[in-house]
mmCIF file of C-alpha atoms and ligand atoms in Angstrom:
data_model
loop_
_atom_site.group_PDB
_atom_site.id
_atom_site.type_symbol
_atom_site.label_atom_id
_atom_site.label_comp_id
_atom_site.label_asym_id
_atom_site.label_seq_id
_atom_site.Cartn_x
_atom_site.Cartn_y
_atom_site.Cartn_z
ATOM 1 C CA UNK P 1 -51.277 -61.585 -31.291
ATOM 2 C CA UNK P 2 -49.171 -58.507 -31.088
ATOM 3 C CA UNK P 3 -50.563 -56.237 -28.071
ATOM 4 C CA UNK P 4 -49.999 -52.778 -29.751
ATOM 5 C CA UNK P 5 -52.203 -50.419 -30.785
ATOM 6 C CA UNK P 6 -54.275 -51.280 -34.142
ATOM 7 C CA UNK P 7 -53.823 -47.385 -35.935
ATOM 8 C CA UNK P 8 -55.388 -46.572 -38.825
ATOM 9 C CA UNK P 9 -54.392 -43.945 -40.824
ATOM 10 C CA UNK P 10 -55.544 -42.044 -44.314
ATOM 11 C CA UNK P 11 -57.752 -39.190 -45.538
ATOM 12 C CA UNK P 12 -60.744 -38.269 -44.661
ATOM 13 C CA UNK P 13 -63.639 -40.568 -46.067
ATOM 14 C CA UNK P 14 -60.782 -43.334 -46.793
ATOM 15 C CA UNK P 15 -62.990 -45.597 -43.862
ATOM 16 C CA UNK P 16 -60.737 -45.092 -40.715
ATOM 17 C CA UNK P 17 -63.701 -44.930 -38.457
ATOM 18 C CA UNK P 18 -66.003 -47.448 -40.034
ATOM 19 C CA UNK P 19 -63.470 -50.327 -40.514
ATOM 20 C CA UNK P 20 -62.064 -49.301 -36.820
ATOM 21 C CA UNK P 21 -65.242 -50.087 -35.503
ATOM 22 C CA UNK P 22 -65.386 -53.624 -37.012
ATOM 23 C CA UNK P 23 -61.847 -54.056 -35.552
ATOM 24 C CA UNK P 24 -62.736 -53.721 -32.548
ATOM 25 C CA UNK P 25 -65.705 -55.657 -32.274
ATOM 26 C CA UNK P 26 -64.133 -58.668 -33.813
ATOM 27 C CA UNK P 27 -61.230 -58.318 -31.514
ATOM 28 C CA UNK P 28 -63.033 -57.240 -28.802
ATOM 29 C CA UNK P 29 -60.272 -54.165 -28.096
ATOM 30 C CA UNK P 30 -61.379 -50.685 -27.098
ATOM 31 C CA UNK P 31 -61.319 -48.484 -29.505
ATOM 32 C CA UNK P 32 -60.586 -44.435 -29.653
ATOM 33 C CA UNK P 33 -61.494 -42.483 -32.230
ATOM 34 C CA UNK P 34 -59.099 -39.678 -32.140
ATOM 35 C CA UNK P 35 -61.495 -36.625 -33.345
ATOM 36 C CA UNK P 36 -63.948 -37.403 -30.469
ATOM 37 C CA UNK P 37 -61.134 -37.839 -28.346
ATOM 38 C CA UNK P 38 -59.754 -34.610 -28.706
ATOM 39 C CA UNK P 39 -63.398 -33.272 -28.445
ATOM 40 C CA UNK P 40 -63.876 -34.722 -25.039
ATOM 41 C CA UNK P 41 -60.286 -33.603 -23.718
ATOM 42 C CA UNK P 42 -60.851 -29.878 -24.764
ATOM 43 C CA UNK P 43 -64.015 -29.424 -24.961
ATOM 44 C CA UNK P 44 -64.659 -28.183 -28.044
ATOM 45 C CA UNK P 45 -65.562 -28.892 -31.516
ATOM 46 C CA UNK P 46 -63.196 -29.301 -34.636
ATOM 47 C CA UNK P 47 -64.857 -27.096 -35.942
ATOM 48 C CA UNK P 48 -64.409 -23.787 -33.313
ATOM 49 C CA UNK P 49 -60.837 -25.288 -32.935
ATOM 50 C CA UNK P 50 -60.410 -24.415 -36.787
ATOM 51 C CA UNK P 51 -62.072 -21.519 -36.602
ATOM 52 C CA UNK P 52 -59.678 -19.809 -34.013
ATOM 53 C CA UNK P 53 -56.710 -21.401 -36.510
ATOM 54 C CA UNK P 54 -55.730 -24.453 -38.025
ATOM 55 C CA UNK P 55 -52.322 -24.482 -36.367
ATOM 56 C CA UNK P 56 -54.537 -24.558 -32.725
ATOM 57 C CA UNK P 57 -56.168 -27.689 -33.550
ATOM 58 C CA UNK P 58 -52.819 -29.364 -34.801
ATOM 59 C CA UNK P 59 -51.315 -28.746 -31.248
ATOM 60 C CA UNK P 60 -54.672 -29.992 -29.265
ATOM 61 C CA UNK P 61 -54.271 -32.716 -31.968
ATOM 62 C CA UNK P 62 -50.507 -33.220 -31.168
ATOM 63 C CA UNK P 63 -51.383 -33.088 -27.335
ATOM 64 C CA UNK P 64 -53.659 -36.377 -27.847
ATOM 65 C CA UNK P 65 -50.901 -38.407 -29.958
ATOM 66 C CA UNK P 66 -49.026 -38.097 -26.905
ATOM 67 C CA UNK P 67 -51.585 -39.860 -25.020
ATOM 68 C CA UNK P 68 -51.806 -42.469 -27.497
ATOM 69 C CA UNK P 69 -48.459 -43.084 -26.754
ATOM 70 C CA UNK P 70 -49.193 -44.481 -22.998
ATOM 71 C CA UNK P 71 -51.704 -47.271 -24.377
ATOM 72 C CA UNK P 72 -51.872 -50.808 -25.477
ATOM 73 C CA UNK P 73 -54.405 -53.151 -27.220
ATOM 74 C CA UNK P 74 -56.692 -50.397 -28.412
ATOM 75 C CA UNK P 75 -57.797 -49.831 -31.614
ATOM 76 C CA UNK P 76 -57.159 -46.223 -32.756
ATOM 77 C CA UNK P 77 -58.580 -44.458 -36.009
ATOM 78 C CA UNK P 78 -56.915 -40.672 -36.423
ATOM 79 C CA UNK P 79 -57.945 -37.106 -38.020
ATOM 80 C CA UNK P 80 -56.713 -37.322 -41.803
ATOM 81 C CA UNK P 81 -54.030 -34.512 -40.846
ATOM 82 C CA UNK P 82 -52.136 -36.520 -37.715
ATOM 83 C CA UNK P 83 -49.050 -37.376 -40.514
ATOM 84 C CA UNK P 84 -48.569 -33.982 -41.040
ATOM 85 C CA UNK P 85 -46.267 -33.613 -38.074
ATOM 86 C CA UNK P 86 -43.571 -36.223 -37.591
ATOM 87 C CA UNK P 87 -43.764 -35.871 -33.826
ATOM 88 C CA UNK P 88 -46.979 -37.003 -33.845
ATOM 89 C CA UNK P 89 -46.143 -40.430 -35.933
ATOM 90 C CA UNK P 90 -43.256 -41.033 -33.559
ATOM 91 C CA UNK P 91 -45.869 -41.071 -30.554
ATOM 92 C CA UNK P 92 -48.290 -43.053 -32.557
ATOM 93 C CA UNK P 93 -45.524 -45.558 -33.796
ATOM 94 C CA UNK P 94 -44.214 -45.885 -29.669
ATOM 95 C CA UNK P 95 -46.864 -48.451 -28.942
ATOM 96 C CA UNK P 96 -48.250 -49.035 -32.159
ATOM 97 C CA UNK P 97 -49.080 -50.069 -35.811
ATOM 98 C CA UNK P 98 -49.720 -48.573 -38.221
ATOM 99 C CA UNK P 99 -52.277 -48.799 -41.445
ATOM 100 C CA UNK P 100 -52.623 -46.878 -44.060
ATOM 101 C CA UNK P 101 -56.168 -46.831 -45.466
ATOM 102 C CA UNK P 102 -55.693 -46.087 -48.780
ATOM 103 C CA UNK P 103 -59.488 -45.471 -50.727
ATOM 104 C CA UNK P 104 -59.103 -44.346 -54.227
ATOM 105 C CA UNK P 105 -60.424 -40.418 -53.814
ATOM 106 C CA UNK P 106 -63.531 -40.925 -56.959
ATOM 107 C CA UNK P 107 -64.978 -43.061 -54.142
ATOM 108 C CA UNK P 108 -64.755 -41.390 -51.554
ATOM 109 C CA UNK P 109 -66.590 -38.349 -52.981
ATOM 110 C CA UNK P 110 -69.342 -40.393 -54.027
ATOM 111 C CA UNK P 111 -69.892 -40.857 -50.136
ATOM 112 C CA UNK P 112 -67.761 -38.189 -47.956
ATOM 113 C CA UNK P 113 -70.162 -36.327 -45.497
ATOM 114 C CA UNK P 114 -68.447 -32.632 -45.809
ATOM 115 C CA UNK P 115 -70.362 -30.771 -43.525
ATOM 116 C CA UNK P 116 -68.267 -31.585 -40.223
ATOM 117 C CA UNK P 117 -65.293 -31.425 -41.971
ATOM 118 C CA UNK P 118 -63.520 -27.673 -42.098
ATOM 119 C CA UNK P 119 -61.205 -28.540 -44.826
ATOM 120 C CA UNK P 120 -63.999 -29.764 -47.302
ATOM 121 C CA UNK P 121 -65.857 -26.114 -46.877
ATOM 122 C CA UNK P 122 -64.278 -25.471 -50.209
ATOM 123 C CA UNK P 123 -65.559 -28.921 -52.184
ATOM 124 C CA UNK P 124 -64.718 -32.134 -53.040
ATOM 125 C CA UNK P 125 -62.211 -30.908 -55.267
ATOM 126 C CA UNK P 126 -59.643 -30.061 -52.084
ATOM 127 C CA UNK P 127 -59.565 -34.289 -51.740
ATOM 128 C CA UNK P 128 -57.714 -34.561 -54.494
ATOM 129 C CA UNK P 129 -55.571 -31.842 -53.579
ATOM 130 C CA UNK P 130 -55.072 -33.008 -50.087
ATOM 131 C CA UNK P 131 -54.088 -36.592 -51.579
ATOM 132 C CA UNK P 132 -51.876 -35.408 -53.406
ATOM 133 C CA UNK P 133 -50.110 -33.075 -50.629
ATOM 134 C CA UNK P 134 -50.778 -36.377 -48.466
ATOM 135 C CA UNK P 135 -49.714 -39.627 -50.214
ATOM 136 C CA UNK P 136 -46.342 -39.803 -49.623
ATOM 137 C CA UNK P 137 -46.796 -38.662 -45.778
ATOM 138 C CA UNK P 138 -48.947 -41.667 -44.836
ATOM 139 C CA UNK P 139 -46.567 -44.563 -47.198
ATOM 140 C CA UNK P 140 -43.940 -42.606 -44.879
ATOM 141 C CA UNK P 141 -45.914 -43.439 -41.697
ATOM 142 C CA UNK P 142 -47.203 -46.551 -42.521
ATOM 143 C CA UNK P 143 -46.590 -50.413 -41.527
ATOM 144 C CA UNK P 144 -48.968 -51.765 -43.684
ATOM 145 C CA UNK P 145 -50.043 -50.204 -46.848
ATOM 146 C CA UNK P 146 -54.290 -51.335 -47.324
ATOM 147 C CA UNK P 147 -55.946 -50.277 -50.175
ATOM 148 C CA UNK P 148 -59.971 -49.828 -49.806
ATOM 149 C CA UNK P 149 -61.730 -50.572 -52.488
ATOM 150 C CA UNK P 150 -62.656 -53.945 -51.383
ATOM 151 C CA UNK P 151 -65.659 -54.661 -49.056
ATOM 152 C CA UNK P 152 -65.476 -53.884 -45.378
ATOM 153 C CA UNK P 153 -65.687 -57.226 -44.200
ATOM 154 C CA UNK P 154 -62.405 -58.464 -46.547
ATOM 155 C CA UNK P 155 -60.376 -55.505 -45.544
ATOM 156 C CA UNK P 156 -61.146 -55.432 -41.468
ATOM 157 C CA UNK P 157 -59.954 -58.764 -42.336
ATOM 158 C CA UNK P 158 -56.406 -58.077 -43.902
ATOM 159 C CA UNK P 159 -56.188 -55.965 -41.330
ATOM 160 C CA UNK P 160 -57.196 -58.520 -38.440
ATOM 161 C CA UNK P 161 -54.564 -61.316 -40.285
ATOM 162 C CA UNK P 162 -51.495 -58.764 -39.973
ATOM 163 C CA UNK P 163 -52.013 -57.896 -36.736
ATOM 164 C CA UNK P 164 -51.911 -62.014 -36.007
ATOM 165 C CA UNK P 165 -48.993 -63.129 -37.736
ATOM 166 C CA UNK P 166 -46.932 -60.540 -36.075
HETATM 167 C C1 S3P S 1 -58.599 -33.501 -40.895
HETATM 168 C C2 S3P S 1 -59.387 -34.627 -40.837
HETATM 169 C C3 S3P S 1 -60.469 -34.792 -39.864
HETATM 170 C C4 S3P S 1 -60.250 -33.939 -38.621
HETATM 171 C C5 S3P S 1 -59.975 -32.528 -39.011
HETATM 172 C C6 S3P S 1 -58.759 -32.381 -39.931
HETATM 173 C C7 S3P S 1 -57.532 -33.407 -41.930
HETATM 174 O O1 S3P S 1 -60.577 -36.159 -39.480
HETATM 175 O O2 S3P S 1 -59.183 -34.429 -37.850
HETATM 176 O O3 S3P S 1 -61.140 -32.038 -39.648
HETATM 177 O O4 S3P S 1 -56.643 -32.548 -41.810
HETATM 178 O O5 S3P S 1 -57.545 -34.224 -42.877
HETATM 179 P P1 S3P S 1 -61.172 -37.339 -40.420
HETATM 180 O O6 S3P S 1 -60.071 -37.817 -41.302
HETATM 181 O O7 S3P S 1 -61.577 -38.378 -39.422
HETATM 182 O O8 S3P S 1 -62.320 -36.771 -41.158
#
């Protein structure tokens, strides 16, 4: 099994950190999820970062991709934004590959938590908006396009069976 980094990418709600959980159990990898991580490095939350700009969380955000860069055999679930700079996909790509969790947006406002989230102060309506702005970014990024609308279990193991054949 290949000994990059398992990435998962999409928009928020699309199940980055659940089903990168479940990765990581079954393949017993570490995993990082990248909002905590950036948390931890600067200690403070996405939240204040936003609130001094949103172009001062993308570099903080930018910073970590970097990092991501230097590791192997993790399991990595980003911020919905990361493919909005191509620097940061080149780091991400260096050791790693990538999935694009693709969840149909009418689900995902049945069951997106919005109060953590800056960029869903304005409503679930900005989802569709930010899928649309999106879509093409992450099929750009992507190795593997994985749509979500199955259960957990099948698509951790799609996910599980591409990382093994390669
Ligand atoms: C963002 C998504 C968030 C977080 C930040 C910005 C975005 O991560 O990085 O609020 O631009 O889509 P999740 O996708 O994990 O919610």
């Amino acid at each position: 099994m290949s000994d990059k980094n398992i990435i998962l990418i999409g928009i928020m709600g699309s199940g980055k950190t659940t089903i990168s959980k479940l990765i990581a159990q079954k393949l017993n990898r570490p995993l990082i999820d990248m909002d905590d991580y950036i948390v931890d490095k600067f200690h403070m939350t996405i939240n204040e970062m936003f609130d001094i700009s949103e172009d001062y969380f993308r570099d903080r955000e930018t910073e970590c991709c970097k990092d991501m860069a230097k590791l192997t055999g993790h399991v990595i679930s980003t911020g919905g934004g990361v493919i909005k700079r191509k620097e940061n996909v080149a780091f991400l790509k260096e050791n790693g590959v990538i999935f694009y969790l693709d969840r149909p947006i009418s689900l995902i406002v049945e069951d997106v938590e919005t109060s953590s989230r800056p960029l869903l102060k304005e409503g679930a309506d900005k989802l569709y908006r930010l899928d649309e702005e999106r879509r093409q970014l992450y099929l750009d990024a992507c190795d593997y396009h994985i749509i979500n609308d199955s259960s957990l279990e099948d698509v951790t193991n799609i996910i599980i069976n591409k990382i093994g054949a390669r």
